[in-house]
mmCIF file of C-alpha atoms in Angstrom:
data_model
loop_
_atom_site.group_PDB
_atom_site.id
_atom_site.type_symbol
_atom_site.label_atom_id
_atom_site.label_comp_id
_atom_site.label_asym_id
_atom_site.label_seq_id
_atom_site.Cartn_x
_atom_site.Cartn_y
_atom_site.Cartn_z
ATOM 1 C CA MET J 85 128.992 136.552 118.553
ATOM 2 C CA SER J 86 127.037 133.672 117.475
ATOM 3 C CA LYS J 87 126.530 130.558 119.604
ATOM 4 C CA THR J 88 124.885 127.086 119.027
ATOM 5 C CA ALA J 89 125.096 123.794 120.696
ATOM 6 C CA GLN J 90 127.867 122.478 118.994
ATOM 7 C CA PHE J 91 130.270 125.614 118.552
ATOM 8 C CA GLU J 92 130.483 129.230 119.256
ATOM 9 C CA ILE J 93 131.867 132.144 117.087
ATOM 10 C CA LEU J 94 133.512 135.110 118.766
ATOM 11 C CA GLY J 95 134.388 138.460 116.970
ATOM 12 C CA SER J 96 137.067 141.136 117.884
ATOM 13 C CA GLN J 97 135.699 144.381 119.327
ATOM 14 C CA LYS J 98 135.761 145.999 115.655
ATOM 15 C CA ILE J 99 135.392 143.085 113.433
ATOM 16 C CA ILE J 100 131.517 143.937 112.510
ATOM 17 C CA ASP J 101 132.766 147.795 111.919
ATOM 18 C CA TRP J 102 135.426 146.308 109.507
ATOM 19 C CA LEU J 103 132.896 144.148 107.368
ATOM 20 C CA ASN J 104 130.662 147.279 107.195
ATOM 21 C CA PHE J 105 132.982 149.585 106.405
ATOM 22 C CA GLU J 106 134.822 147.311 103.478
ATOM 23 C CA LYS J 107 131.387 146.500 102.374
ATOM 24 C CA VAL J 108 132.317 142.750 102.312
ATOM 25 C CA SER J 109 131.441 139.364 103.834
ATOM 26 C CA LEU J 110 133.511 136.239 104.325
ATOM 27 C CA ALA J 111 133.234 132.783 103.559
ATOM 28 C CA PHE J 112 135.292 129.642 104.893
ATOM 29 C CA THR J 113 135.164 125.892 104.830
ATOM 30 C CA THR J 114 135.920 123.751 108.084
ATOM 31 C CA TYR J 115 136.473 119.865 106.591
ATOM 32 C CA GLN J 116 136.893 118.255 109.769
ATOM 33 C CA SER J 117 133.301 119.246 110.779
ATOM 34 C CA ASN J 118 131.490 119.087 107.111
ATOM 35 C CA ARG J 119 130.656 122.948 107.409
ATOM 36 C CA LEU J 120 130.617 125.802 104.953
ATOM 37 C CA PHE J 121 130.139 129.025 106.784
ATOM 38 C CA PHE J 122 129.172 132.648 105.832
ATOM 39 C CA ILE J 123 129.822 135.830 107.746
ATOM 40 C CA GLY J 124 128.023 138.959 107.298
ATOM 41 C CA VAL J 125 126.296 141.680 109.287
ATOM 42 C CA LYS J 126 122.405 141.435 110.097
ATOM 43 C CA SER J 127 120.426 144.495 109.755
ATOM 44 C CA ASP J 128 120.006 145.070 113.254
ATOM 45 C CA GLY J 129 124.026 145.437 113.138
ATOM 46 C CA SER J 130 124.917 141.969 115.225
ATOM 47 C CA LEU J 131 127.072 139.340 113.505
ATOM 48 C CA GLY J 132 125.445 137.368 111.022
ATOM 49 C CA VAL J 133 126.438 133.774 110.477
ATOM 50 C CA THR J 134 125.132 131.105 108.183
ATOM 51 C CA MET J 135 126.435 127.503 108.482
ATOM 52 C CA ARG J 136 125.573 124.568 106.007
ATOM 53 C CA THR J 137 126.439 121.152 105.566
ATOM 54 C CA PHE J 138 128.585 119.586 102.871
ATOM 55 C CA ASP J 139 130.661 116.533 102.934
ATOM 56 C CA ARG J 140 134.282 117.174 103.783
ATOM 57 C CA PRO J 141 134.623 120.943 102.162
ATOM 58 C CA MET J 142 137.878 122.226 101.113
ATOM 59 C CA GLY J 143 138.935 124.483 98.298
ATOM 60 C CA LEU J 144 136.814 127.387 97.936
ATOM 61 C CA TYR J 145 136.713 129.780 95.172
ATOM 62 C CA ALA J 146 134.545 133.004 94.375
ATOM 63 C CA THR J 147 134.452 133.809 90.919
ATOM 64 C CA SER J 148 132.140 136.842 91.647
ATOM 65 C CA SER J 149 129.821 137.612 94.578
ATOM 66 C CA ASP J 150 127.535 135.628 92.947
ATOM 67 C CA SER J 151 129.347 132.260 92.186
ATOM 68 C CA LEU J 152 131.136 129.971 94.102
ATOM 69 C CA THR J 153 132.883 126.805 93.492
ATOM 70 C CA LEU J 154 133.540 124.483 96.060
ATOM 71 C CA ALA J 155 135.453 120.926 96.374
ATOM 72 C CA THR J 156 134.359 118.287 98.580
ATOM 73 C CA ARG J 157 135.128 114.871 99.453
ATOM 74 C CA TYR J 158 133.473 113.353 96.388
ATOM 75 C CA GLN J 159 132.414 116.152 94.363
ATOM 76 C CA ILE J 160 132.903 119.760 92.942
ATOM 77 C CA TRP J 161 129.865 122.041 93.537
ATOM 78 C CA GLN J 162 128.924 125.061 91.934
ATOM 79 C CA LEU J 163 126.806 127.560 93.700
ATOM 80 C CA GLU J 164 124.807 130.264 92.485
ATOM 81 C CA ASN J 165 123.447 133.726 93.868
ATOM 82 C CA MET J 166 119.247 133.497 93.416
ATOM 83 C CA VAL J 167 118.548 137.113 94.868
ATOM 84 C CA GLU J 168 118.235 139.776 92.523
ATOM 85 C CA LYS J 169 120.165 142.814 92.830
ATOM 86 C CA ASP J 170 118.659 145.456 95.294
ATOM 87 C CA GLN J 171 116.398 142.338 96.809
ATOM 88 C CA LEU J 172 116.419 140.346 99.763
ATOM 89 C CA PHE J 173 115.439 137.027 100.375
ATOM 90 C CA LYS J 174 114.772 136.297 104.246
ATOM 91 C CA GLY J 175 116.880 139.261 105.248
ATOM 92 C CA ARG J 176 119.820 138.097 103.079
ATOM 93 C CA ASP J 177 121.251 140.030 99.804
ATOM 94 C CA LYS J 178 122.935 137.008 98.584
ATOM 95 C CA MET J 179 121.609 133.325 98.802
ATOM 96 C CA TYR J 180 123.802 130.706 97.445
ATOM 97 C CA VAL J 181 122.125 127.616 96.126
ATOM 98 C CA PRO J 182 123.972 124.459 94.840
ATOM 99 C CA ARG J 183 123.164 124.289 91.025
ATOM 100 C CA ARG J 184 125.616 121.723 89.395
ATOM 101 C CA SER J 185 127.895 119.300 90.600
ATOM 102 C CA TRP J 186 130.751 116.546 89.109
ATOM 103 C CA LEU J 187 131.232 113.526 90.694
ATOM 104 C CA ILE J 188 135.183 113.202 90.934
ATOM 105 C CA GLY J 189 135.466 110.325 93.682
ATOM 106 C CA GLN J 190 137.572 110.636 96.704
ATOM 107 C CA LEU J 191 140.626 112.615 94.996
ATOM 108 C CA ASP J 192 141.489 114.618 97.967
ATOM 109 C CA ALA J 193 140.746 117.809 96.340
ATOM 110 C CA HIS J 194 142.589 120.486 97.913
ATOM 111 C CA ASP J 195 142.557 124.170 95.992
ATOM 112 C CA ILE J 196 140.346 124.906 93.340
ATOM 113 C CA ALA J 197 139.948 127.745 90.838
ATOM 114 C CA ILE J 198 138.235 128.822 87.432
ATOM 115 C CA ALA J 199 141.051 129.810 85.232
ATOM 116 C CA ARG J 200 142.337 129.006 81.605
ATOM 117 C CA TRP J 201 144.677 126.209 80.559
ATOM 118 C CA GLY J 202 146.891 127.589 77.614
ATOM 119 C CA SER J 203 144.431 128.830 75.163
ATOM 120 C CA ASP J 204 141.647 127.222 76.244
ATOM 121 C CA ASN J 205 138.509 128.703 77.703
ATOM 122 C CA GLN J 206 137.754 129.056 81.425
ATOM 123 C CA GLN J 207 137.317 125.872 83.253
ATOM 124 C CA ILE J 208 137.395 124.575 86.747
ATOM 125 C CA ILE J 209 140.772 123.403 87.657
ATOM 126 C CA PHE J 210 141.818 121.745 91.096
ATOM 127 C CA VAL J 211 144.503 120.163 92.826
ATOM 128 C CA ASN J 212 144.447 116.552 92.611
ATOM 129 C CA THR J 213 146.586 115.812 95.919
ATOM 130 C CA LEU J 214 145.843 111.859 95.708
ATOM 131 C CA PHE J 215 147.357 111.778 92.265
ATOM 132 C CA ASN J 216 149.799 114.829 92.625
ATOM 133 C CA CYS J 217 148.753 116.790 89.742
ATOM 134 C CA LEU J 218 146.385 119.697 88.845
ATOM 135 C CA ALA J 219 143.353 118.347 86.940
ATOM 136 C CA THR J 220 140.196 119.507 85.464
ATOM 137 C CA LEU J 221 136.804 118.014 85.030
ATOM 138 C CA SER J 222 135.238 115.354 82.606
ATOM 139 C CA ASP J 223 131.769 114.629 81.217
ATOM 140 C CA ARG J 224 133.389 110.673 81.350
ATOM 141 C CA TYR J 225 136.012 110.362 83.854
ATOM 142 C CA SER J 226 136.730 111.260 87.443
ATOM 143 C CA PHE J 227 139.471 114.114 86.350
ATOM 144 C CA VAL J 228 141.437 114.977 83.625
ATOM 145 C CA PRO J 229 145.257 115.346 84.365
ATOM 146 C CA LEU J 230 146.860 118.626 83.280
ATOM 147 C CA TRP J 231 149.911 118.807 85.050
ATOM 148 C CA LYS J 232 152.302 117.244 87.572
ATOM 149 C CA PRO J 233 155.421 118.274 89.185
ATOM 150 C CA PRO J 234 158.724 117.389 87.499
ATOM 151 C CA PHE J 235 159.901 115.305 90.295
ATOM 152 C CA ILE J 236 156.520 112.707 90.062
ATOM 153 C CA SER J 237 157.485 110.122 88.030
ATOM 154 C CA LYS J 238 153.913 108.906 87.235
ATOM 155 C CA LEU J 239 150.275 109.461 87.938
ATOM 156 C CA VAL J 240 149.202 107.202 90.596
ATOM 157 C CA PRO J 241 146.860 107.521 93.884
ATOM 158 C CA GLU J 242 149.655 107.732 96.369
ATOM 159 C CA ASP J 243 149.952 111.383 97.629
ATOM 160 C CA ARG J 244 153.138 111.430 97.093
ATOM 161 C CA CYS J 245 154.480 114.908 97.784
ATOM 162 C CA HIS J 246 151.248 116.344 99.292
ATOM 163 C CA LEU J 247 150.347 118.939 96.403
ATOM 164 C CA ASN J 248 147.853 121.393 97.657
ATOM 165 C CA GLY J 249 147.982 124.866 96.899
ATOM 166 C CA LEU J 250 147.329 126.787 93.607
ATOM 167 C CA ALA J 251 147.752 130.288 92.820
ATOM 168 C CA ILE J 252 146.306 132.112 89.556
ATOM 169 C CA VAL J 253 148.094 134.731 87.696
ATOM 170 C CA ASP J 254 146.656 136.583 84.934
ATOM 171 C CA GLY J 255 143.812 133.946 84.667
ATOM 172 C CA GLN J 256 146.151 131.114 84.330
ATOM 173 C CA PRO J 257 147.338 128.235 86.780
ATOM 174 C CA SER J 258 151.108 129.803 87.592
ATOM 175 C CA TYR J 259 152.087 128.606 91.304
ATOM 176 C CA VAL J 260 151.642 125.430 93.429
ATOM 177 C CA THR J 261 152.854 124.223 96.857
ATOM 178 C CA ALA J 262 153.509 120.740 97.728
ATOM 179 C CA CYS J 263 155.123 119.634 101.287
ATOM 180 C CA SER J 264 157.731 117.856 99.506
ATOM 181 C CA GLN J 265 159.672 116.945 96.575
ATOM 182 C CA SER J 266 159.195 112.968 97.179
ATOM 183 C CA ASP J 267 158.331 110.352 94.490
ATOM 184 C CA VAL J 268 157.259 107.464 96.856
ATOM 185 C CA VAL J 269 153.662 106.695 98.728
ATOM 186 C CA ASP J 270 153.123 109.060 101.539
ATOM 187 C CA GLY J 271 156.723 110.153 101.085
ATOM 188 C CA TRP J 272 155.906 113.988 102.291
ATOM 189 C CA ARG J 273 155.251 112.967 105.770
ATOM 190 C CA GLU J 274 158.808 112.300 106.660
ATOM 191 C CA GLN J 275 160.069 116.073 105.219
ATOM 192 C CA ARG J 276 156.913 118.161 106.576
ATOM 193 C CA ARG J 277 159.713 120.277 108.846
ATOM 194 C CA ASN J 278 161.512 121.572 106.124
ATOM 195 C CA GLY J 279 160.813 119.789 102.656
ATOM 196 C CA GLY J 280 158.390 122.012 101.118
ATOM 197 C CA CYS J 281 158.377 123.863 98.071
ATOM 198 C CA ILE J 282 156.652 126.373 95.515
ATOM 199 C CA ILE J 283 156.684 125.137 91.805
ATOM 200 C CA HIS J 284 156.361 127.728 88.722
ATOM 201 C CA VAL J 285 153.838 125.640 86.830
ATOM 202 C CA PRO J 286 154.522 126.866 83.086
ATOM 203 C CA SER J 287 158.076 126.198 83.540
ATOM 204 C CA LYS J 288 158.045 123.563 85.980
ATOM 205 C CA GLU J 289 160.722 125.306 87.848
ATOM 206 C CA ILE J 290 161.246 124.782 91.629
ATOM 207 C CA ILE J 291 161.417 128.562 92.832
ATOM 208 C CA ALA J 292 161.628 128.003 96.657
ATOM 209 C CA THR J 293 162.516 125.322 98.818
ATOM 210 C CA GLY J 294 163.053 124.640 102.618
ATOM 211 C CA LEU J 295 159.472 125.262 103.486
ATOM 212 C CA SER J 296 157.206 123.581 106.185
ATOM 213 C CA MET J 297 154.055 122.238 104.771
ATOM 214 C CA PRO J 298 153.318 125.477 102.538
ATOM 215 C CA HIS J 299 149.591 125.966 101.759
ATOM 216 C CA SER J 300 147.406 128.580 99.956
ATOM 217 C CA PRO J 301 149.841 130.633 97.569
ATOM 218 C CA ARG J 302 148.458 133.910 96.164
ATOM 219 C CA PHE J 303 149.408 136.260 93.771
ATOM 220 C CA TYR J 304 148.407 139.795 95.171
ATOM 221 C CA GLN J 305 150.264 143.239 94.378
ATOM 222 C CA ASN J 306 152.782 141.591 92.233
ATOM 223 C CA LYS J 307 153.933 139.404 95.124
ATOM 224 C CA LEU J 308 153.826 135.775 95.621
ATOM 225 C CA TRP J 309 152.328 135.400 99.240
ATOM 226 C CA LEU J 310 151.806 132.001 100.981
ATOM 227 C CA LEU J 311 151.409 130.368 104.242
ATOM 228 C CA ASN J 312 154.578 128.677 105.550
ATOM 229 C CA SER J 313 152.130 126.410 107.838
ATOM 230 C CA GLY J 314 154.420 124.256 109.635
ATOM 231 C CA LYS J 315 155.994 127.359 111.366
ATOM 232 C CA GLY J 316 152.734 129.479 111.683
ATOM 233 C CA GLU J 317 154.015 132.100 109.248
ATOM 234 C CA PHE J 318 152.668 134.317 106.585
ATOM 235 C CA GLY J 319 154.725 136.070 103.952
ATOM 236 C CA TYR J 320 156.110 136.320 100.462
ATOM 237 C CA ILE J 321 158.644 135.066 98.169
ATOM 238 C CA GLU J 322 161.516 137.065 97.244
ATOM 239 C CA GLN J 323 161.487 137.366 93.494
ATOM 240 C CA LYS J 324 165.599 137.484 93.150
ATOM 241 C CA THR J 325 166.442 135.025 95.965
ATOM 242 C CA GLY J 326 163.385 132.795 95.827
ATOM 243 C CA LYS J 327 163.731 133.098 99.507
ATOM 244 C CA PHE J 328 160.600 133.051 101.880
ATOM 245 C CA GLN J 329 160.241 136.583 103.639
ATOM 246 C CA PRO J 330 158.002 135.954 106.758
ATOM 247 C CA ILE J 331 155.738 139.121 107.645
ATOM 248 C CA ALA J 332 153.893 137.648 110.681
ATOM 249 C CA PHE J 333 153.625 134.750 113.027
ATOM 250 C CA PHE J 334 150.094 133.401 114.046
ATOM 251 C CA ASP J 335 149.165 131.200 116.823
ATOM 252 C CA GLY J 336 147.410 128.504 114.718
ATOM 253 C CA TYR J 337 148.269 126.075 111.624
ATOM 254 C CA LEU J 338 147.549 128.193 108.780
ATOM 255 C CA ARG J 339 145.608 127.334 105.855
ATOM 256 C CA GLY J 340 143.106 129.602 103.883
ATOM 257 C CA LEU J 341 144.432 133.068 102.564
ATOM 258 C CA THR J 342 142.872 135.529 100.716
ATOM 259 C CA PHE J 343 143.107 139.465 100.199
ATOM 260 C CA TRP J 344 140.964 142.501 100.267
ATOM 261 C CA GLN J 345 142.615 145.949 99.546
ATOM 262 C CA ASP J 346 145.275 146.276 102.417
ATOM 263 C CA TYR J 347 144.019 143.401 104.375
ATOM 264 C CA ALA J 348 144.899 139.350 104.190
ATOM 265 C CA ILE J 349 142.310 137.261 105.656
ATOM 266 C CA VAL J 350 144.070 134.356 107.002
ATOM 267 C CA GLY J 351 142.161 130.846 108.214
ATOM 268 C CA LEU J 352 143.994 129.133 111.480
ATOM 269 C CA SER J 353 143.389 125.557 112.896
ATOM 270 C CA LYS J 354 144.130 123.750 116.097
ATOM 271 C CA LEU J 355 147.054 121.164 115.748
ATOM 272 C CA ARG J 356 146.043 117.439 115.308
ATOM 273 C CA GLU J 357 148.411 115.205 117.063
ATOM 274 C CA GLN J 358 149.902 113.004 114.679
ATOM 275 C CA THR J 359 150.027 115.026 111.606
ATOM 276 C CA PHE J 360 151.307 118.288 113.208
ATOM 277 C CA SER J 361 153.638 116.608 115.944
ATOM 278 C CA GLY J 362 157.450 117.584 115.478
ATOM 279 C CA LEU J 363 156.801 120.972 113.797
ATOM 280 C CA ALA J 364 158.259 124.212 114.839
ATOM 281 C CA LEU J 365 155.140 125.738 115.065
ATOM 282 C CA GLU J 366 154.227 123.190 118.130
ATOM 283 C CA GLU J 367 157.491 124.171 119.714
ATOM 284 C CA LYS J 368 156.686 127.887 119.225
ATOM 285 C CA LEU J 369 153.351 127.529 120.739
ATOM 286 C CA THR J 370 154.888 125.874 123.722
ATOM 287 C CA GLN J 371 157.315 128.675 124.162
ATOM 288 C CA LYS J 372 154.957 131.205 124.017
ATOM 289 C CA GLY J 373 152.616 129.450 126.536
ATOM 290 C CA VAL J 374 149.325 129.342 124.196
ATOM 291 C CA GLU J 375 147.246 126.934 122.702
ATOM 292 C CA ALA J 376 146.406 127.060 118.961
ATOM 293 C CA PHE J 377 143.822 129.218 117.611
ATOM 294 C CA CYS J 378 141.130 128.203 115.527
ATOM 295 C CA GLY J 379 139.097 130.874 113.202
ATOM 296 C CA LEU J 380 140.046 133.550 110.955
ATOM 297 C CA GLN J 381 142.472 136.531 111.614
ATOM 298 C CA VAL J 382 142.836 139.608 109.352
ATOM 299 C CA ILE J 383 146.104 140.987 109.115
ATOM 300 C CA ASN J 384 147.554 144.550 107.389
ATOM 301 C CA TRP J 385 149.773 142.970 104.819
ATOM 302 C CA LYS J 386 152.183 146.210 104.730
ATOM 303 C CA THR J 387 152.634 146.210 108.511
ATOM 304 C CA GLY J 388 152.051 142.786 109.907
ATOM 305 C CA ASN J 389 149.719 143.846 112.535
ATOM 306 C CA ILE J 390 146.819 141.441 113.089
ATOM 307 C CA VAL J 391 143.903 144.146 113.327
ATOM 308 C CA HIS J 392 140.782 141.575 113.527
ATOM 309 C CA TRP J 393 139.607 138.064 114.311
ATOM 310 C CA LEU J 394 136.990 135.574 114.567
ATOM 311 C CA ARG J 395 137.346 132.758 117.044
ATOM 312 C CA VAL J 396 135.772 129.412 116.594
ATOM 313 C CA GLU J 397 135.333 127.131 119.497
ATOM 314 C CA GLY J 398 133.479 123.808 120.207
ATOM 315 C CA ILE J 399 133.613 120.765 117.791
ATOM 316 C CA ILE J 400 135.161 123.053 115.037
ATOM 317 C CA THR J 401 138.808 122.954 115.464
ATOM 318 C CA GLU J 402 140.332 122.881 111.652
ATOM 319 C CA LEU J 403 139.665 125.221 108.594
ATOM 320 C CA TYR J 404 140.654 124.735 105.104
ATOM 321 C CA ASP J 405 140.040 127.742 102.733
ATOM 322 C CA VAL J 406 138.568 131.367 103.052
ATOM 323 C CA ALA J 407 137.064 133.859 100.397
ATOM 324 C CA VAL J 408 135.855 137.354 100.395
ATOM 325 C CA LEU J 409 132.485 138.158 98.981
ATOM 326 C CA PRO J 410 132.699 141.872 97.860
ATOM 327 C CA ARG J 411 129.753 144.205 98.043
ATOM 328 C CA VAL J 412 127.665 141.351 100.010
ATOM 329 C CA ARG J 413 126.100 142.628 103.792
ATOM 330 C CA TYR J 414 124.430 139.079 105.100
ATOM 331 C CA PRO J 415 124.896 136.133 102.646
ATOM 332 C CA GLY J 416 123.031 132.852 103.443
ATOM 333 C CA CYS J 417 123.226 129.472 101.514
ATOM 334 C CA ILE J 418 120.679 126.762 100.920
ATOM 335 C CA GLY J 419 122.566 123.341 101.463
ATOM 336 C CA LEU J 420 121.392 119.801 100.541
ATOM 337 C CA GLN J 421 120.001 119.196 103.772
ATOM 338 C CA GLU J 422 117.309 121.785 103.833
ATOM 339 C CA SER J 423 114.652 119.855 101.685
ATOM 340 C CA GLU J 424 111.839 122.131 102.481
ATOM 341 C CA GLU J 425 113.887 124.924 101.476
ATOM 342 C CA LEU J 426 114.867 123.234 97.823
ATOM 343 C CA ARG J 427 111.321 122.309 97.332
ATOM 344 C CA ARG J 428 110.075 125.665 97.572
ATOM 345 C CA VAL J 429 112.760 127.722 96.173
ATOM 346 C CA ALA J 430 112.099 128.153 92.470
ATOM 347 C CA THR J 431 113.596 131.103 89.880
ATOM 348 C CA ARG J 432 113.293 132.156 86.634
ATOM 349 C CA ASP J 433 115.421 134.443 84.168
ATOM 350 C CA LEU J 434 113.149 137.466 84.091
ATOM 351 C CA SER J 435 114.896 138.712 81.164
ATOM 352 C CA VAL J 436 113.373 136.028 78.973
ATOM 353 C CA GLU J 437 110.070 136.384 77.976
ATOM 354 C CA ILE J 438 108.387 133.513 75.774
#
């Protein structure tokens, strides 16, 4: 358990054992409360929680255990680990420091990744939800558009379909999720219950429809997994039929999905009245007599059984993305408000002598 005056994080009985056995830590974003969290295990065997403030953090992508890319309200950040191998900094085996940022403006950036676009080198690619497209960064402009869905007639800042999720296959953007196929300003809000779809990026083919506010598509073990958020379902798309096959139901609004070995780690949020009202998830929770869960749940994707969880209570009610940090025991982060830490931390490349 980790507790502050504003929030409390509670873990299932074996969550620490699982983190230790799998040799992983977790990171997740909570945009509603402007926090980036890191979850690991301290040297004394207790749950280690680090929280840093970023302005509306959304998509989170771990290139490796040493490098993170983060989408926020106006900026894209790259965070790099400053701790050398087999060393510790204040008890942490990884300490992430903001090294670069790009000012993109308020594009409502959602999922983000580092991937190739065609024959180009790897670059940061993000879902530009406001302009209904995939985009990359520019030294001159807020963004460079790369791709838009076939039903979007032009690039305008109108969030017409609520494009949100991005799946990478073989190093390239391959699938996206949208909450509707609408081509009018804010049109997706009228189709939240069953208007969602998945689009194959290279062909622009719509491969699945009838989804409820789908998020977080991920390609893992030769399957396209996603969160059918409006129904609280985790599952995959059947290749031959394009039908969504649910594996498990969760008692929360789902956003944020990552995989590790036989496990999927899923982010859950409480329900906002206006955005989430009228969804099947709301009805299911009422039928089961439970309130929505906020936190992370670990599921065995082969069986559909939920095996571990982290519950977040207090002012934090919504999560967006989650990442696994392999071979990391207790990570930390220096945030932009830690002026003393930023002033004192100076590292150099020890492999370079002059």
